[in-house]
mmCIF file of C-alpha atoms in Angstrom:
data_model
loop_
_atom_site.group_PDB
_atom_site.id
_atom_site.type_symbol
_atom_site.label_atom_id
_atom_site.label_comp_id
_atom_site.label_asym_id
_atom_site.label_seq_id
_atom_site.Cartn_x
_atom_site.Cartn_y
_atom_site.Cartn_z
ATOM 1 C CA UNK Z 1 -0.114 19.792 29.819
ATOM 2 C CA UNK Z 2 -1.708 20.022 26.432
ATOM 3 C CA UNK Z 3 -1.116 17.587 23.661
ATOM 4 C CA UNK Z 4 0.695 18.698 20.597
ATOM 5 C CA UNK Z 5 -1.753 19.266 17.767
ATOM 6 C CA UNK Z 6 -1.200 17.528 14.550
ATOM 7 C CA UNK Z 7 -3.856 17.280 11.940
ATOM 8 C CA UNK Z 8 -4.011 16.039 7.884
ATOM 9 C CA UNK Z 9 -5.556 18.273 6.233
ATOM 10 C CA UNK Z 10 -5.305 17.107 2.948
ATOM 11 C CA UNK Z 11 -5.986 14.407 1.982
ATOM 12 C CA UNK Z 12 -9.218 13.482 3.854
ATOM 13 C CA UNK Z 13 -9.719 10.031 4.933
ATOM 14 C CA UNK Z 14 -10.346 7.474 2.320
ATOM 15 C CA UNK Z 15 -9.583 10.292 -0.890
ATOM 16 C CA UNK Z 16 -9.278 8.372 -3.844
ATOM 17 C CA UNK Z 17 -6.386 9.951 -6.322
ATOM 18 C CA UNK Z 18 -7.026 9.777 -9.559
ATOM 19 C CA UNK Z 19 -4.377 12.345 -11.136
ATOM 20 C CA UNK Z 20 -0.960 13.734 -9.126
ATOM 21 C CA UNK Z 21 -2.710 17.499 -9.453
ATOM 22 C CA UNK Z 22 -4.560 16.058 -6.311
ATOM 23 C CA UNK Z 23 -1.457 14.852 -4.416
ATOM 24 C CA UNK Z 24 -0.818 18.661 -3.258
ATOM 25 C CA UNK Z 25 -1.238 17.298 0.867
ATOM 26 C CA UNK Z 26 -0.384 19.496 4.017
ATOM 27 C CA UNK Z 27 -0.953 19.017 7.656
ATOM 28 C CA UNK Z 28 -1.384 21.598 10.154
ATOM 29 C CA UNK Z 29 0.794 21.569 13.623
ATOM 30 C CA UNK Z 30 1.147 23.690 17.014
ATOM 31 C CA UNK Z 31 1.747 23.446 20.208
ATOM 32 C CA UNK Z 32 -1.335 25.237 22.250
ATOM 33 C CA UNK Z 33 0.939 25.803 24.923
ATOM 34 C CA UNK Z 34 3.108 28.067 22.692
ATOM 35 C CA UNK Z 35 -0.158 29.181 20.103
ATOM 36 C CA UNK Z 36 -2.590 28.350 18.041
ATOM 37 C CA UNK Z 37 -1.368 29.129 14.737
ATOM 38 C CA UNK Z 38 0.056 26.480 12.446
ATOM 39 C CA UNK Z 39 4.087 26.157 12.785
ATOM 40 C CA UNK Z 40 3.682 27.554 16.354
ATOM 41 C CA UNK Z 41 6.190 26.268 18.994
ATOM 42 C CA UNK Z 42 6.809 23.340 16.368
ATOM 43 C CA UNK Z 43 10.274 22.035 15.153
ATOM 44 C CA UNK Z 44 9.545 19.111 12.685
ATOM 45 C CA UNK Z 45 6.768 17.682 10.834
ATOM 46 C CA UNK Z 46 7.548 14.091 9.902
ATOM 47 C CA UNK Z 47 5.391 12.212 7.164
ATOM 48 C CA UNK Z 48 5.271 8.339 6.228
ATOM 49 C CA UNK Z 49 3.404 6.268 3.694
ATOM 50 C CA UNK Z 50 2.400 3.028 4.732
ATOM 51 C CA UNK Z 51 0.640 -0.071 2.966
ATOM 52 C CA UNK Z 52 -1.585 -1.883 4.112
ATOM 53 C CA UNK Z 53 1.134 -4.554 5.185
ATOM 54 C CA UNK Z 54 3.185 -1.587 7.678
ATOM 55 C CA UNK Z 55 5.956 -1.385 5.370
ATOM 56 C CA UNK Z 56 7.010 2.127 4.906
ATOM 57 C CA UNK Z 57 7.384 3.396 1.450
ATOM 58 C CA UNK Z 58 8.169 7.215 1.799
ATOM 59 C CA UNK Z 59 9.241 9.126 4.648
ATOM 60 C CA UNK Z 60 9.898 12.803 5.156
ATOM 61 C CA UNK Z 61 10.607 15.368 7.423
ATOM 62 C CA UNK Z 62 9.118 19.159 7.107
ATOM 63 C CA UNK Z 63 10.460 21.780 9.185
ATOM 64 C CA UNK Z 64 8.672 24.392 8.256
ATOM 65 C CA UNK Z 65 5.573 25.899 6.655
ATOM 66 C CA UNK Z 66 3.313 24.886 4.890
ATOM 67 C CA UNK Z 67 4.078 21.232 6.643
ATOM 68 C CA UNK Z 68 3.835 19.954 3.142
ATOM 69 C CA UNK Z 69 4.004 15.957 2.486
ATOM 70 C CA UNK Z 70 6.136 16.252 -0.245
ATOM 71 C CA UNK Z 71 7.566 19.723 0.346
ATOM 72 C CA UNK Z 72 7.740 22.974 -0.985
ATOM 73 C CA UNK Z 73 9.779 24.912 -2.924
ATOM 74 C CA UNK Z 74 11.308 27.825 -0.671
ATOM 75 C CA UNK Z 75 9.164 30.761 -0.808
ATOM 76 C CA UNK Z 76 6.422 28.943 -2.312
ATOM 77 C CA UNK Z 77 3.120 28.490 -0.296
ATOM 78 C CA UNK Z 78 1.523 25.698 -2.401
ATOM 79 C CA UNK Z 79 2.795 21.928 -1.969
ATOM 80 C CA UNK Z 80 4.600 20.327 -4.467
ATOM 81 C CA UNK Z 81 2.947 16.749 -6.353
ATOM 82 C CA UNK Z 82 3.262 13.230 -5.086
ATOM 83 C CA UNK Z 83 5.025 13.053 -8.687
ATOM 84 C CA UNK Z 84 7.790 15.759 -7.709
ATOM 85 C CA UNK Z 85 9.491 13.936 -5.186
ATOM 86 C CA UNK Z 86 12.890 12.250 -6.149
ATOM 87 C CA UNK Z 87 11.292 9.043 -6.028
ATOM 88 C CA UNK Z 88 8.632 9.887 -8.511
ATOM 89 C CA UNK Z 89 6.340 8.248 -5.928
ATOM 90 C CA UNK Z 90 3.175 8.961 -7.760
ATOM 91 C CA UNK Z 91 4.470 6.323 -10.088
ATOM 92 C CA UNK Z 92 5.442 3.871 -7.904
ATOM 93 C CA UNK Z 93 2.417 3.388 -5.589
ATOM 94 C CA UNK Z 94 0.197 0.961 -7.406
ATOM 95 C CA UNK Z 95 -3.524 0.907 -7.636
ATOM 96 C CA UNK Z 96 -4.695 -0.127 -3.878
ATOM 97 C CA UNK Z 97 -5.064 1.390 -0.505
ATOM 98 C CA UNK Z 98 -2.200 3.485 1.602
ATOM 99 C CA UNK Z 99 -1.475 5.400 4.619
ATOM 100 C CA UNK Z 100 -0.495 8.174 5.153
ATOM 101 C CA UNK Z 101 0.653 8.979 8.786
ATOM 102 C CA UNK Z 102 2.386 12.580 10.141
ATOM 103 C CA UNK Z 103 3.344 13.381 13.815
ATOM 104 C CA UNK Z 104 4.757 16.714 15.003
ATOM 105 C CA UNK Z 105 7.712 17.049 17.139
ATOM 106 C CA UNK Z 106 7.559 20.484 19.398
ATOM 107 C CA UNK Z 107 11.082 22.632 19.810
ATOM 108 C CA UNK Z 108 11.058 21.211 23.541
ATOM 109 C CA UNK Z 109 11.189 17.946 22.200
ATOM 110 C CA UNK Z 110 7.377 16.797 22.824
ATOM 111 C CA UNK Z 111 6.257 14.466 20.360
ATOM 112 C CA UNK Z 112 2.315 14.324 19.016
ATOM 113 C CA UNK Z 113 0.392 11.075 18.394
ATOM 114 C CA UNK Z 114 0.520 10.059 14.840
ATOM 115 C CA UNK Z 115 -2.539 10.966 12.617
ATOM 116 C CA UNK Z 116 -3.468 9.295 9.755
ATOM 117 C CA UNK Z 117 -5.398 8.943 6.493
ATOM 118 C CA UNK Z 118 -6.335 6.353 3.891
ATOM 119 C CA UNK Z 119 -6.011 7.106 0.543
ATOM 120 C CA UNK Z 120 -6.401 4.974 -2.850
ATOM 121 C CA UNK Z 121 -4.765 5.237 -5.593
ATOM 122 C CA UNK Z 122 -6.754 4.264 -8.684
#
């Protein structure tokens, strides 16, 4: 059996934010056993942000594409802002170091390891 693929794509590791225009963050999921094309064989996408001390301070859960980490608007291919979530997250997170973690969940119910990214926010 092959693993579920999960992958950030955006941000890349240790990305320091220094405006919400760069907050626009997707990750890419399959199952190869189903294809190889993002959204293939996949039900959910689920997102957390982390600090450095475990708690979590935003969760979410994308099912479908673009596996956006703070959604889309329907029909709309580009992610929305760190800023446009209810929470206004983007103004919340002080300056400092986060993760960000996402792990796929296939429509057969196989889960993916989490991935995850650093970010700052300065």
């Amino acid at each position: 059996q092959q693993d579920i693929h999960i992958e950030i794509i955006l941000p890349p590791e240790g990305f320091v934010v220094t405006n919400e225009e760069q907050t626009r963050w997707f990750a890419v999921a399959y199952d190869p056993l189903v294809g190889m094309e993002n959204g293939d064989g996949i039900d959910v996408v689920e997102f957390e942000i982390r600090n450095l001390h475990g708690a979590t301070l935003y969760t979410r859960t994308e099912e479908s594409n673009p596996r956006c980490v703070f959604s889309n608007r329907l029909g709309q291919t580009q992610c929305l802002r760190m800023s446009d979530t209810s929470a206004n997250l983007y103004n919340q997170l002080g300056n400092g170091r986060y993760i960000l973690r996402a792990k796929a969940t296939a429509n057969d119910g196989t889960m993916s390891v989490w991935d995850e990214r650093s970010f700052i926010m300065a």
